[in-house]
PDB file of C-alpha atoms in Angstrom:
ATOM      1  CA  UNK A  92     -70.890  56.601 -45.741  1.00  0.00           C
ATOM      2  CA  UNK A  93     -71.451  53.142 -44.438  1.00  0.00           C
ATOM      3  CA  UNK A  94     -75.568  52.552 -44.083  1.00  0.00           C
ATOM      4  CA  UNK A  95     -77.357  50.868 -41.068  1.00  0.00           C
ATOM      5  CA  UNK A  96     -78.418  48.047 -43.332  1.00  0.00           C
ATOM      6  CA  UNK A  97     -74.678  47.641 -44.512  1.00  0.00           C
ATOM      7  CA  UNK A  98     -73.305  47.507 -41.114  1.00  0.00           C
ATOM      8  CA  UNK A  99     -76.052  44.972 -40.010  1.00  0.00           C
ATOM      9  CA  UNK A 100     -75.180  42.834 -42.871  1.00  0.00           C
ATOM     10  CA  UNK A 101     -71.657  42.928 -42.458  1.00  0.00           C
ATOM     11  CA  UNK A 102     -72.351  42.196 -38.632  1.00  0.00           C
ATOM     12  CA  UNK A 103     -74.227  39.179 -39.994  1.00  0.00           C
ATOM     13  CA  UNK A 104     -71.338  38.157 -41.684  1.00  0.00           C
ATOM     14  CA  UNK A 105     -68.555  38.576 -39.139  1.00  0.00           C
ATOM     15  CA  UNK A 106     -71.029  36.319 -36.605  1.00  0.00           C
ATOM     16  CA  UNK A 107     -71.082  33.485 -39.529  1.00  0.00           C
ATOM     17  CA  UNK A 108     -74.762  34.019 -39.704  1.00  0.00           C
ATOM     18  CA  UNK A 109     -74.837  32.967 -43.696  1.00  0.00           C
ATOM     19  CA  UNK A 110     -78.064  31.165 -43.938  1.00  0.00           C
ATOM     20  CA  UNK A 111     -79.352  34.823 -43.005  1.00  0.00           C
ATOM     21  CA  UNK A 112     -77.154  36.305 -45.512  1.00  0.00           C
ATOM     22  CA  UNK A 113     -78.121  34.307 -48.560  1.00  0.00           C
ATOM     23  CA  UNK A 114     -82.040  34.298 -47.734  1.00  0.00           C
ATOM     24  CA  UNK A 115     -81.803  38.388 -47.258  1.00  0.00           C
ATOM     25  CA  UNK A 116     -79.903  38.179 -50.925  1.00  0.00           C
ATOM     26  CA  UNK A 117     -82.605  35.759 -52.284  1.00  0.00           C
ATOM     27  CA  UNK A 118     -85.391  38.209 -51.114  1.00  0.00           C
ATOM     28  CA  UNK A 119     -83.635  41.190 -52.274  1.00  0.00           C
ATOM     29  CA  UNK A 120     -82.757  39.977 -55.885  1.00  0.00           C
ATOM     30  CA  UNK A 121     -86.386  39.022 -55.966  1.00  0.00           C
ATOM     31  CA  UNK A 122     -87.855  42.039 -55.363  1.00  0.00           C
ATOM     32  CA  UNK A 123     -85.439  43.881 -57.681  1.00  0.00           C
ATOM     33  CA  UNK A 124     -86.281  41.661 -60.377  1.00  0.00           C
ATOM     34  CA  UNK A 125     -89.811  42.366 -60.275  1.00  0.00           C
ATOM     35  CA  UNK A 126     -89.391  45.982 -60.141  1.00  0.00           C
ATOM     36  CA  UNK A 127     -86.500  46.742 -62.087  1.00  0.00           C
ATOM     37  CA  UNK A 128     -85.716  43.564 -64.490  1.00  0.00           C
ATOM     38  CA  UNK A 129     -82.824  40.641 -64.233  1.00  0.00           C
ATOM     39  CA  UNK A 130     -79.828  43.503 -65.148  1.00  0.00           C
ATOM     40  CA  UNK A 131     -80.592  46.308 -62.807  1.00  0.00           C
ATOM     41  CA  UNK A 132     -81.256  43.367 -60.109  1.00  0.00           C
ATOM     42  CA  UNK A 133     -78.072  41.718 -60.532  1.00  0.00           C
ATOM     43  CA  UNK A 134     -76.226  44.962 -59.997  1.00  0.00           C
ATOM     44  CA  UNK A 135     -78.247  46.060 -57.190  1.00  0.00           C
ATOM     45  CA  UNK A 136     -77.496  42.646 -55.024  1.00  0.00           C
ATOM     46  CA  UNK A 137     -74.301  41.784 -56.357  1.00  0.00           C
ATOM     47  CA  UNK A 138     -72.026  43.310 -53.367  1.00  0.00           C
ATOM     48  CA  UNK A 139     -73.982  41.274 -51.141  1.00  0.00           C
ATOM     49  CA  UNK A 140     -73.238  38.155 -53.298  1.00  0.00           C
ATOM     50  CA  UNK A 141     -69.740  38.770 -53.661  1.00  0.00           C
ATOM     51  CA  UNK A 142     -69.445  38.666 -49.771  1.00  0.00           C
ATOM     52  CA  UNK A 143     -70.887  35.516 -49.657  1.00  0.00           C
ATOM     53  CA  UNK A 144     -69.209  34.013 -52.577  1.00  0.00           C
ATOM     54  CA  UNK A 145     -66.010  35.330 -51.019  1.00  0.00           C
ATOM     55  CA  UNK A 146     -66.300  34.449 -47.329  1.00  0.00           C
ATOM     56  CA  UNK A 147     -69.374  31.695 -46.689  1.00  0.00           C
ATOM     57  CA  UNK A 148     -68.321  27.969 -46.499  1.00  0.00           C
ATOM     58  CA  UNK A 149     -68.751  26.662 -49.989  1.00  0.00           C
ATOM     59  CA  UNK A 150     -71.393  24.530 -48.966  1.00  0.00           C
ATOM     60  CA  UNK A 151     -73.437  27.360 -48.556  1.00  0.00           C
ATOM     61  CA  UNK A 152     -71.898  30.007 -51.186  1.00  0.00           C
ATOM     62  CA  UNK A 153     -72.722  27.729 -54.006  1.00  0.00           C
ATOM     63  CA  UNK A 154     -76.481  28.082 -53.147  1.00  0.00           C
ATOM     64  CA  UNK A 155     -76.281  31.570 -54.718  1.00  0.00           C
ATOM     65  CA  UNK A 156     -76.727  29.845 -58.459  1.00  0.00           C
ATOM     66  CA  UNK A 157     -79.546  27.290 -57.241  1.00  0.00           C
ATOM     67  CA  UNK A 158     -82.987  28.145 -58.030  1.00  0.00           C
ATOM     68  CA  UNK A 159     -84.575  26.710 -54.957  1.00  0.00           C
ATOM     69  CA  UNK A 160     -85.164  29.846 -53.574  1.00  0.00           C
ATOM     70  CA  UNK A 161     -87.992  30.630 -56.372  1.00  0.00           C
ATOM     71  CA  UNK A 162     -88.199  32.939 -59.324  1.00  0.00           C
ATOM     72  CA  UNK A 163     -85.392  35.538 -59.838  1.00  0.00           C
ATOM     73  CA  UNK A 164     -83.393  34.502 -56.532  1.00  0.00           C
ATOM     74  CA  UNK A 165     -80.568  32.899 -58.487  1.00  0.00           C
ATOM     75  CA  UNK A 166     -77.120  34.513 -59.426  1.00  0.00           C
ATOM     76  CA  UNK A 167     -76.326  33.625 -62.620  1.00  0.00           C
ATOM     77  CA  UNK A 168     -73.057  33.375 -65.117  1.00  0.00           C
ATOM     78  CA  UNK A 169     -73.514  37.735 -65.648  1.00  0.00           C
ATOM     79  CA  UNK A 170     -74.177  38.398 -61.738  1.00  0.00           C
ATOM     80  CA  UNK A 171     -70.948  40.476 -61.078  1.00  0.00           C
ATOM     81  CA  UNK A 172     -69.428  43.158 -58.624  1.00  0.00           C
ATOM     82  CA  UNK A 173     -65.649  43.858 -59.145  1.00  0.00           C
ATOM     83  CA  UNK A 174     -66.082  40.260 -60.925  1.00  0.00           C
ATOM     84  CA  UNK A 175     -68.566  37.261 -61.822  1.00  0.00           C
ATOM     85  CA  UNK A 176     -69.824  35.977 -58.779  1.00  0.00           C
ATOM     86  CA  UNK A 177     -69.048  32.418 -60.002  1.00  0.00           C
ATOM     87  CA  UNK A 178     -65.473  33.381 -60.313  1.00  0.00           C
ATOM     88  CA  UNK A 179     -65.006  34.658 -56.503  1.00  0.00           C
ATOM     89  CA  UNK A 180     -66.389  31.482 -55.603  1.00  0.00           C
ATOM     90  CA  UNK A 181     -64.256  29.534 -57.872  1.00  0.00           C
ATOM     91  CA  UNK A 182     -60.825  31.283 -56.317  1.00  0.00           C
ATOM     92  CA  UNK A 183     -61.852  30.504 -52.767  1.00  0.00           C
ATOM     93  CA  UNK A 184     -61.956  26.810 -52.782  1.00  0.00           C
ATOM     94  CA  UNK A 185     -60.439  23.904 -54.678  1.00  0.00           C
ATOM     95  CA  UNK A 186     -62.330  21.562 -57.578  1.00  0.00           C
ATOM     96  CA  UNK A 187     -62.153  18.723 -55.059  1.00  0.00           C
ATOM     97  CA  UNK A 188     -64.603  21.034 -52.598  1.00  0.00           C
ATOM     98  CA  UNK A 189     -66.768  22.457 -54.930  1.00  0.00           C
ATOM     99  CA  UNK A 190     -67.521  19.691 -57.408  1.00  0.00           C
ATOM    100  CA  UNK A 191     -69.620  17.918 -55.023  1.00  0.00           C
ATOM    101  CA  UNK A 192     -71.919  21.097 -54.600  1.00  0.00           C
ATOM    102  CA  UNK A 193     -72.360  22.689 -57.745  1.00  0.00           C
ATOM    103  CA  UNK A 194     -75.517  22.361 -59.635  1.00  0.00           C
ATOM    104  CA  UNK A 195     -76.168  25.065 -62.747  1.00  0.00           C
ATOM    105  CA  UNK A 196     -74.235  23.558 -65.932  1.00  0.00           C
ATOM    106  CA  UNK A 197     -72.843  26.613 -67.070  1.00  0.00           C
ATOM    107  CA  UNK A 198     -71.950  28.200 -63.874  1.00  0.00           C
ATOM    108  CA  UNK A 199     -70.065  24.742 -63.347  1.00  0.00           C
ATOM    109  CA  UNK A 200     -68.086  24.552 -66.274  1.00  0.00           C
ATOM    110  CA  UNK A 201     -66.569  28.187 -65.844  1.00  0.00           C
ATOM    111  CA  UNK A 202     -65.717  27.112 -62.171  1.00  0.00           C
ATOM    112  CA  UNK A 203     -63.724  24.018 -63.837  1.00  0.00           C
ATOM    113  CA  UNK A 204     -61.993  26.269 -66.268  1.00  0.00           C
ATOM    114  CA  UNK A 205     -61.249  29.061 -63.786  1.00  0.00           C
ATOM    115  CA  UNK A 206     -59.828  26.049 -61.285  1.00  0.00           C
ATOM    116  CA  UNK A 207     -57.378  25.091 -64.538  1.00  0.00           C
ATOM    117  CA  UNK A 208     -56.213  28.734 -64.871  1.00  0.00           C
ATOM    118  CA  UNK A 209     -55.421  28.628 -61.157  1.00  0.00           C
ATOM    119  CA  UNK A 210     -53.292  25.518 -61.962  1.00  0.00           C
ATOM    120  CA  UNK A 211     -55.436  22.452 -60.919  1.00  0.00           C
ATOM    121  CA  UNK A 212     -55.477  19.660 -63.364  1.00  0.00           C
ATOM    122  CA  UNK A 213     -58.591  18.478 -63.794  1.00  0.00           C
ATOM    123  CA  UNK A 214     -58.445  15.935 -66.652  1.00  0.00           C
ATOM    124  CA  UNK A 215     -59.189  13.092 -64.419  1.00  0.00           C
ATOM    125  CA  UNK A 216     -61.019  14.721 -61.681  1.00  0.00           C
ATOM    126  CA  UNK A 217     -64.288  16.225 -63.858  1.00  0.00           C
ATOM    127  CA  UNK A 218     -66.562  15.589 -66.741  1.00  0.00           C
ATOM    128  CA  UNK A 219     -65.250  16.424 -70.107  1.00  0.00           C
ATOM    129  CA  UNK A 220     -65.782  19.968 -71.694  1.00  0.00           C
ATOM    130  CA  UNK A 221     -68.390  19.814 -73.730  1.00  0.00           C
ATOM    131  CA  UNK A 222     -66.704  21.400 -76.344  1.00  0.00           C
ATOM    132  CA  UNK A 223     -63.352  19.183 -75.963  1.00  0.00           C
ATOM    133  CA  UNK A 224     -61.139  22.288 -74.733  1.00  0.00           C
ATOM    134  CA  UNK A 225     -58.812  20.705 -72.203  1.00  0.00           C
ATOM    135  CA  UNK A 226     -59.177  20.660 -68.474  1.00  0.00           C
ATOM    136  CA  UNK A 227     -55.536  21.158 -67.555  1.00  0.00           C
ATOM    137  CA  UNK A 228     -53.269  23.944 -69.000  1.00  0.00           C
ATOM    138  CA  UNK A 229     -51.128  23.266 -72.122  1.00  0.00           C
ATOM    139  CA  UNK A 230     -47.518  24.168 -71.894  1.00  0.00           C
ATOM    140  CA  UNK A 231     -47.780  27.434 -74.248  1.00  0.00           C
ATOM    141  CA  UNK A 232     -50.824  28.329 -71.978  1.00  0.00           C
ATOM    142  CA  UNK A 233     -48.903  28.789 -68.882  1.00  0.00           C
ATOM    143  CA  UNK A 234     -45.363  29.753 -70.284  1.00  0.00           C
ATOM    144  CA  UNK A 235     -46.322  33.228 -70.672  1.00  0.00           C
ATOM    145  CA  UNK A 236     -47.309  34.846 -67.636  1.00  0.00           C
ATOM    146  CA  UNK A 237     -46.858  33.803 -63.606  1.00  0.00           C
ATOM    147  CA  UNK A 238     -49.808  31.604 -62.288  1.00  0.00           C
ATOM    148  CA  UNK A 239     -50.978  34.988 -59.987  1.00  0.00           C
ATOM    149  CA  UNK A 240     -52.063  37.124 -62.777  1.00  0.00           C
ATOM    150  CA  UNK A 241     -54.141  34.396 -64.682  1.00  0.00           C
ATOM    151  CA  UNK A 242     -57.508  35.286 -62.403  1.00  0.00           C
ATOM    152  CA  UNK A 243     -58.308  38.591 -60.531  1.00  0.00           C
ATOM    153  CA  UNK A 244     -57.508  38.557 -56.975  1.00  0.00           C
ATOM    154  CA  UNK A 245     -60.308  39.362 -55.237  1.00  0.00           C
ATOM    155  CA  UNK A 246     -60.961  41.443 -52.006  1.00  0.00           C
ATOM    156  CA  UNK A 247     -63.216  40.277 -49.264  1.00  0.00           C
ATOM    157  CA  UNK A 248     -65.015  43.533 -48.708  1.00  0.00           C
ATOM    158  CA  UNK A 249     -65.312  44.041 -52.621  1.00  0.00           C
ATOM    159  CA  UNK A 250     -62.844  45.170 -55.276  1.00  0.00           C
ATOM    160  CA  UNK A 251     -60.237  43.034 -56.899  1.00  0.00           C
ATOM    161  CA  UNK A 252     -56.667  43.309 -58.115  1.00  0.00           C
ATOM    162  CA  UNK A 253     -55.350  42.002 -61.750  1.00  0.00           C
ATOM    163  CA  UNK A 254     -52.435  42.946 -63.835  1.00  0.00           C
ATOM    164  CA  UNK A 255     -52.744  44.822 -66.951  1.00  0.00           C
ATOM    165  CA  UNK A 256     -51.333  43.281 -70.034  1.00  0.00           C
ATOM    166  CA  UNK A 257     -50.568  44.945 -73.321  1.00  0.00           C
ATOM    167  CA  UNK A 258     -49.067  43.652 -76.580  1.00  0.00           C
ATOM    168  CA  UNK A 259     -46.508  44.894 -77.103  1.00  0.00           C
ATOM    169  CA  UNK A 260     -45.655  45.543 -73.559  1.00  0.00           C
ATOM    170  CA  UNK A 261     -42.357  47.063 -74.316  1.00  0.00           C
ATOM    171  CA  UNK A 262     -40.293  47.628 -77.186  1.00  0.00           C
ATOM    172  CA  UNK A 263     -37.815  45.358 -76.185  1.00  0.00           C
ATOM    173  CA  UNK A 264     -36.855  43.010 -78.794  1.00  0.00           C
ATOM    174  CA  UNK A 265     -38.418  45.067 -81.674  1.00  0.00           C
ATOM    175  CA  UNK A 266     -36.858  47.273 -84.162  1.00  0.00           C
ATOM    176  CA  UNK A 267     -37.853  49.267 -87.031  1.00  0.00           C
ATOM    177  CA  UNK A 268     -39.935  47.308 -89.963  1.00  0.00           C
ATOM    178  CA  UNK A 269     -40.918  48.558 -93.478  1.00  0.00           C
ATOM    179  CA  UNK A 270     -44.312  46.401 -93.758  1.00  0.00           C
ATOM    180  CA  UNK A 271     -45.222  44.941 -97.317  1.00  0.00           C
ATOM    181  CA  UNK A 272     -48.067  45.793 -99.325  1.00  0.00           C
ATOM    182  CA  UNK A 273     -51.136  44.770 -97.935  1.00  0.00           C
ATOM    183  CA  UNK A 274     -52.445  41.223 -98.418  1.00  0.00           C
ATOM    184  CA  UNK A 275     -55.667  40.801 -99.995  1.00  0.00           C
ATOM    185  CA  UNK A 276     -58.372  41.016 -97.352  1.00  0.00           C
ATOM    186  CA  UNK A 277     -60.711  38.344 -96.834  1.00  0.00           C
ATOM    187  CA  UNK A 278     -64.031  38.922 -95.468  1.00  0.00           C
ATOM    188  CA  UNK A 279     -66.548  36.437 -93.385  1.00  0.00           C
ATOM    189  CA  UNK A 280     -64.208  34.483 -92.251  1.00  0.00           C
ATOM    190  CA  UNK A 281     -65.131  32.690 -88.854  1.00  0.00           C
ATOM    191  CA  UNK A 282     -62.223  33.217 -87.177  1.00  0.00           C
ATOM    192  CA  UNK A 283     -62.577  36.711 -87.430  1.00  0.00           C
ATOM    193  CA  UNK A 284     -65.835  36.897 -85.894  1.00  0.00           C
ATOM    194  CA  UNK A 285     -64.423  34.680 -83.003  1.00  0.00           C
ATOM    195  CA  UNK A 286     -61.568  36.855 -82.192  1.00  0.00           C
ATOM    196  CA  UNK A 287     -63.454  39.993 -82.686  1.00  0.00           C
ATOM    197  CA  UNK A 288     -66.019  38.698 -80.108  1.00  0.00           C
ATOM    198  CA  UNK A 289     -62.724  38.887 -77.441  1.00  0.00           C
ATOM    199  CA  UNK A 290     -63.456  42.658 -77.016  1.00  0.00           C
ATOM    200  CA  UNK A 291     -65.292  45.498 -78.757  1.00  0.00           C
ATOM    201  CA  UNK A 292     -62.328  47.604 -78.708  1.00  0.00           C
ATOM    202  CA  UNK A 293     -60.464  45.657 -81.127  1.00  0.00           C
ATOM    203  CA  UNK A 294     -60.360  45.561 -84.972  1.00  0.00           C
ATOM    204  CA  UNK A 295     -59.808  42.057 -86.493  1.00  0.00           C
ATOM    205  CA  UNK A 296     -59.023  41.510 -90.126  1.00  0.00           C
ATOM    206  CA  UNK A 297     -58.079  38.224 -92.308  1.00  0.00           C
ATOM    207  CA  UNK A 298     -55.441  38.465 -94.990  1.00  0.00           C
ATOM    208  CA  UNK A 299     -53.881  36.051 -97.429  1.00  0.00           C
ATOM    209  CA  UNK A 300     -50.201  35.924 -96.955  1.00  0.00           C
ATOM    210  CA  UNK A 301     -47.898  36.215 -94.091  1.00  0.00           C
ATOM    211  CA  UNK A 302     -48.523  38.061 -90.754  1.00  0.00           C
ATOM    212  CA  UNK A 303     -46.984  41.711 -91.570  1.00  0.00           C
ATOM    213  CA  UNK A 304     -49.360  41.696 -94.240  1.00  0.00           C
ATOM    214  CA  UNK A 305     -52.088  41.438 -92.517  1.00  0.00           C
ATOM    215  CA  UNK A 306     -50.453  43.763 -90.091  1.00  0.00           C
ATOM    216  CA  UNK A 307     -50.296  46.633 -92.746  1.00  0.00           C
ATOM    217  CA  UNK A 308     -54.086  46.622 -92.815  1.00  0.00           C
ATOM    218  CA  UNK A 309     -54.381  48.172 -89.446  1.00  0.00           C
ATOM    219  CA  UNK A 310     -50.793  49.163 -88.471  1.00  0.00           C
ATOM    220  CA  UNK A 311     -50.796  53.099 -88.190  1.00  0.00           C
ATOM    221  CA  UNK A 312     -48.265  53.524 -91.224  1.00  0.00           C
ATOM    222  CA  UNK A 313     -46.126  50.789 -93.088  1.00  0.00           C
ATOM    223  CA  UNK A 314     -42.519  52.246 -91.230  1.00  0.00           C
ATOM    224  CA  UNK A 315     -43.526  50.817 -87.938  1.00  0.00           C
ATOM    225  CA  UNK A 316     -41.619  49.262 -84.603  1.00  0.00           C
ATOM    226  CA  UNK A 317     -42.339  45.608 -84.749  1.00  0.00           C
ATOM    227  CA  UNK A 318     -40.990  41.938 -84.593  1.00  0.00           C
ATOM    228  CA  UNK A 319     -42.140  38.231 -84.206  1.00  0.00           C
ATOM    229  CA  UNK A 320     -42.415  36.757 -80.495  1.00  0.00           C
ATOM    230  CA  UNK A 321     -43.980  33.205 -79.572  1.00  0.00           C
ATOM    231  CA  UNK A 322     -47.593  32.559 -79.029  1.00  0.00           C
ATOM    232  CA  UNK A 323     -47.078  31.802 -75.376  1.00  0.00           C
ATOM    233  CA  UNK A 324     -47.002  35.632 -75.207  1.00  0.00           C
ATOM    234  CA  UNK A 325     -49.720  36.559 -77.428  1.00  0.00           C
ATOM    235  CA  UNK A 326     -52.053  34.185 -75.429  1.00  0.00           C
ATOM    236  CA  UNK A 327     -52.281  36.113 -72.038  1.00  0.00           C
ATOM    237  CA  UNK A 328     -53.189  39.262 -73.449  1.00  0.00           C
ATOM    238  CA  UNK A 329     -55.761  37.564 -75.794  1.00  0.00           C
ATOM    239  CA  UNK A 330     -57.395  35.915 -72.854  1.00  0.00           C
ATOM    240  CA  UNK A 331     -57.425  39.122 -70.701  1.00  0.00           C
ATOM    241  CA  UNK A 332     -58.822  41.023 -73.636  1.00  0.00           C
ATOM    242  CA  UNK A 333     -61.985  38.463 -73.428  1.00  0.00           C
ATOM    243  CA  UNK A 334     -61.935  38.670 -69.812  1.00  0.00           C
ATOM    244  CA  UNK A 335     -61.478  42.407 -68.739  1.00  0.00           C
ATOM    245  CA  UNK A 336     -64.985  43.463 -68.684  1.00  0.00           C
ATOM    246  CA  UNK A 337     -66.407  42.751 -65.058  1.00  0.00           C
ATOM    247  CA  UNK A 338     -69.153  40.751 -66.024  1.00  0.00           C
ATOM    248  CA  UNK A 339     -66.393  38.374 -67.561  1.00  0.00           C
ATOM    249  CA  UNK A 340     -64.455  36.070 -65.852  1.00  0.00           C
ATOM    250  CA  UNK A 341     -60.652  34.876 -66.973  1.00  0.00           C
ATOM    251  CA  UNK A 342     -62.552  31.034 -67.755  1.00  0.00           C
ATOM    252  CA  UNK A 343     -64.686  33.039 -70.567  1.00  0.00           C
ATOM    253  CA  UNK A 344     -61.851  34.695 -71.901  1.00  0.00           C
ATOM    254  CA  UNK A 345     -60.003  30.981 -72.121  1.00  0.00           C
ATOM    255  CA  UNK A 346     -62.747  29.359 -73.612  1.00  0.00           C
ATOM    256  CA  UNK A 347     -62.814  32.148 -76.415  1.00  0.00           C
ATOM    257  CA  UNK A 348     -59.284  32.034 -77.388  1.00  0.00           C
ATOM    258  CA  UNK A 349     -59.701  27.961 -77.855  1.00  0.00           C
ATOM    259  CA  UNK A 350     -62.764  28.655 -80.070  1.00  0.00           C
ATOM    260  CA  UNK A 351     -60.547  31.233 -81.953  1.00  0.00           C
ATOM    261  CA  UNK A 352     -57.858  29.024 -82.365  1.00  0.00           C
ATOM    262  CA  UNK A 353     -60.316  25.959 -83.315  1.00  0.00           C
ATOM    263  CA  UNK A 354     -61.780  27.856 -85.865  1.00  0.00           C
ATOM    264  CA  UNK A 355     -58.288  29.029 -87.383  1.00  0.00           C
ATOM    265  CA  UNK A 356     -57.077  25.622 -87.456  1.00  0.00           C
ATOM    266  CA  UNK A 357     -60.252  24.462 -89.769  1.00  0.00           C
ATOM    267  CA  UNK A 358     -60.900  21.927 -87.186  1.00  0.00           C
ATOM    268  CA  UNK A 359     -64.746  21.686 -86.396  1.00  0.00           C
ATOM    269  CA  UNK A 360     -64.402  22.730 -82.955  1.00  0.00           C
ATOM    270  CA  UNK A 361     -61.549  23.584 -80.374  1.00  0.00           C
ATOM    271  CA  UNK A 362     -60.100  20.349 -80.002  1.00  0.00           C
ATOM    272  CA  UNK A 363     -56.655  19.626 -78.371  1.00  0.00           C
ATOM    273  CA  UNK A 364     -54.816  17.841 -81.002  1.00  0.00           C
ATOM    274  CA  UNK A 365     -55.116  20.302 -83.771  1.00  0.00           C
ATOM    275  CA  UNK A 366     -55.029  23.407 -81.439  1.00  0.00           C
ATOM    276  CA  UNK A 367     -51.459  22.273 -80.376  1.00  0.00           C
ATOM    277  CA  UNK A 368     -50.456  21.873 -83.606  1.00  0.00           C
ATOM    278  CA  UNK A 369     -51.520  25.205 -85.303  1.00  0.00           C
ATOM    279  CA  UNK A 370     -49.703  26.801 -82.145  1.00  0.00           C
ATOM    280  CA  UNK A 371     -46.551  24.719 -82.744  1.00  0.00           C
ATOM    281  CA  UNK A 372     -46.382  26.066 -86.486  1.00  0.00           C
ATOM    282  CA  UNK A 373     -48.047  29.625 -85.752  1.00  0.00           C
ATOM    283  CA  UNK A 374     -45.892  32.881 -86.255  1.00  0.00           C
ATOM    284  CA  UNK A 375     -46.916  35.818 -84.568  1.00  0.00           C
ATOM    285  CA  UNK A 376     -46.187  39.621 -85.282  1.00  0.00           C
ATOM    286  CA  UNK A 377     -46.839  42.498 -83.209  1.00  0.00           C
ATOM    287  CA  UNK A 378     -46.338  46.666 -83.589  1.00  0.00           C
ATOM    288  CA  UNK A 379     -46.472  49.618 -81.548  1.00  0.00           C
ATOM    289  CA  UNK A 380     -48.728  52.374 -82.295  1.00  0.00           C
ATOM    290  CA  UNK A 381     -48.038  56.066 -81.088  1.00  0.00           C
ATOM    291  CA  UNK A 382     -51.635  56.419 -80.437  1.00  0.00           C
ATOM    292  CA  UNK A 383     -51.952  53.500 -77.622  1.00  0.00           C
ATOM    293  CA  UNK A 384     -54.047  54.174 -74.825  1.00  0.00           C
ATOM    294  CA  UNK A 385     -53.171  52.311 -71.484  1.00  0.00           C
ATOM    295  CA  UNK A 386     -54.860  49.220 -72.555  1.00  0.00           C
ATOM    296  CA  UNK A 387     -53.465  48.130 -76.040  1.00  0.00           C
ATOM    297  CA  UNK A 388     -53.199  44.902 -78.136  1.00  0.00           C
ATOM    298  CA  UNK A 389     -51.437  44.790 -81.661  1.00  0.00           C
ATOM    299  CA  UNK A 390     -50.483  41.291 -83.058  1.00  0.00           C
ATOM    300  CA  UNK A 391     -51.035  39.542 -86.487  1.00  0.00           C
ATOM    301  CA  UNK A 392     -50.708  35.553 -86.311  1.00  0.00           C
ATOM    302  CA  UNK A 393     -50.469  33.453 -89.312  1.00  0.00           C
ATOM    303  CA  UNK A 394     -50.796  29.936 -90.441  1.00  0.00           C
ATOM    304  CA  UNK A 395     -48.393  28.887 -92.818  1.00  0.00           C
ATOM    305  CA  UNK A 396     -50.432  25.861 -93.241  1.00  0.00           C
ATOM    306  CA  UNK A 397     -53.543  27.765 -94.859  1.00  0.00           C
ATOM    307  CA  UNK A 398     -51.303  30.666 -95.954  1.00  0.00           C
ATOM    308  CA  UNK A 399     -53.751  32.953 -93.932  1.00  0.00           C
ATOM    309  CA  UNK A 400     -53.191  35.486 -91.310  1.00  0.00           C
ATOM    310  CA  UNK A 401     -55.405  37.542 -89.052  1.00  0.00           C
ATOM    311  CA  UNK A 402     -54.314  40.803 -87.491  1.00  0.00           C
ATOM    312  CA  UNK A 403     -55.984  42.088 -84.005  1.00  0.00           C
ATOM    313  CA  UNK A 404     -55.736  45.635 -83.170  1.00  0.00           C
ATOM    314  CA  UNK A 405     -57.312  48.035 -80.616  1.00  0.00           C
ATOM    315  CA  UNK A 406     -56.742  50.618 -77.841  1.00  0.00           C
ATOM    316  CA  UNK A 407     -58.894  51.040 -74.967  1.00  0.00           C
ATOM    317  CA  UNK A 408     -58.597  54.165 -72.616  1.00  0.00           C
ATOM    318  CA  UNK A 409     -59.584  52.382 -69.754  1.00  0.00           C
TER     319      UNK A 409
END
């Protein structure tokens, strides 16, 4: 049932009275923060924030994240409805339009990486990323999927659409495999922690030896259906695992994967040259699990240079 207040707000939007809507958003958020705290206030006002981020002119929409309205009025990186409000904004306007307007550094960075995922090359049009993550897609980042599925598609009245990526996506190209005895499990690896941070429904282990030896530690048995595949097909699923929560956007998934690859390469950070060299030599092994839910991810990635492999495995019923 549409309430009178919702009807009034929609009428203001239809009439293009965006400053009034922004003022309403700020007042409602500040009151909710004072009453219920930051997290509940963000959830309560997010639908209106989505409307503003989606449909308002960019000059006004970026003010959702400005603190000039006073305490508790500004949306932050965690404010979300169908997805983060900054990602909604980033899908609506080019970096050329948004760059002169965006203020807060965390939001600005996430918007930039969202535009990169959409297909913009910002390597010469934006300030360098603080971690050195490139502001353009590497060939292996763009090879495994179509442009339309890298970022959620947002709808004007709320809600979003996104592809459901799984690994393996199909049994095609896979076959019967007898896994070897498990490799020696290594604990305390920084790469293990960064991969585990992608999603709370995956388990990550590190083993000394090739990818199948790491897979043995998490696979349902030693006789499985599996096979090798290029990292370009693994990357989209890892990225989506890191951004599937509605509070997270695809940019956060991309940053998380680059951090994991940087740690795997043994670099001081996710530097482009070291990560590209790692991806070029990496071997990836995937397998099926009869207990898989709608969302699943089973992959072991091997760095022949270090002799280490990491297995990432999990399933989520949605």
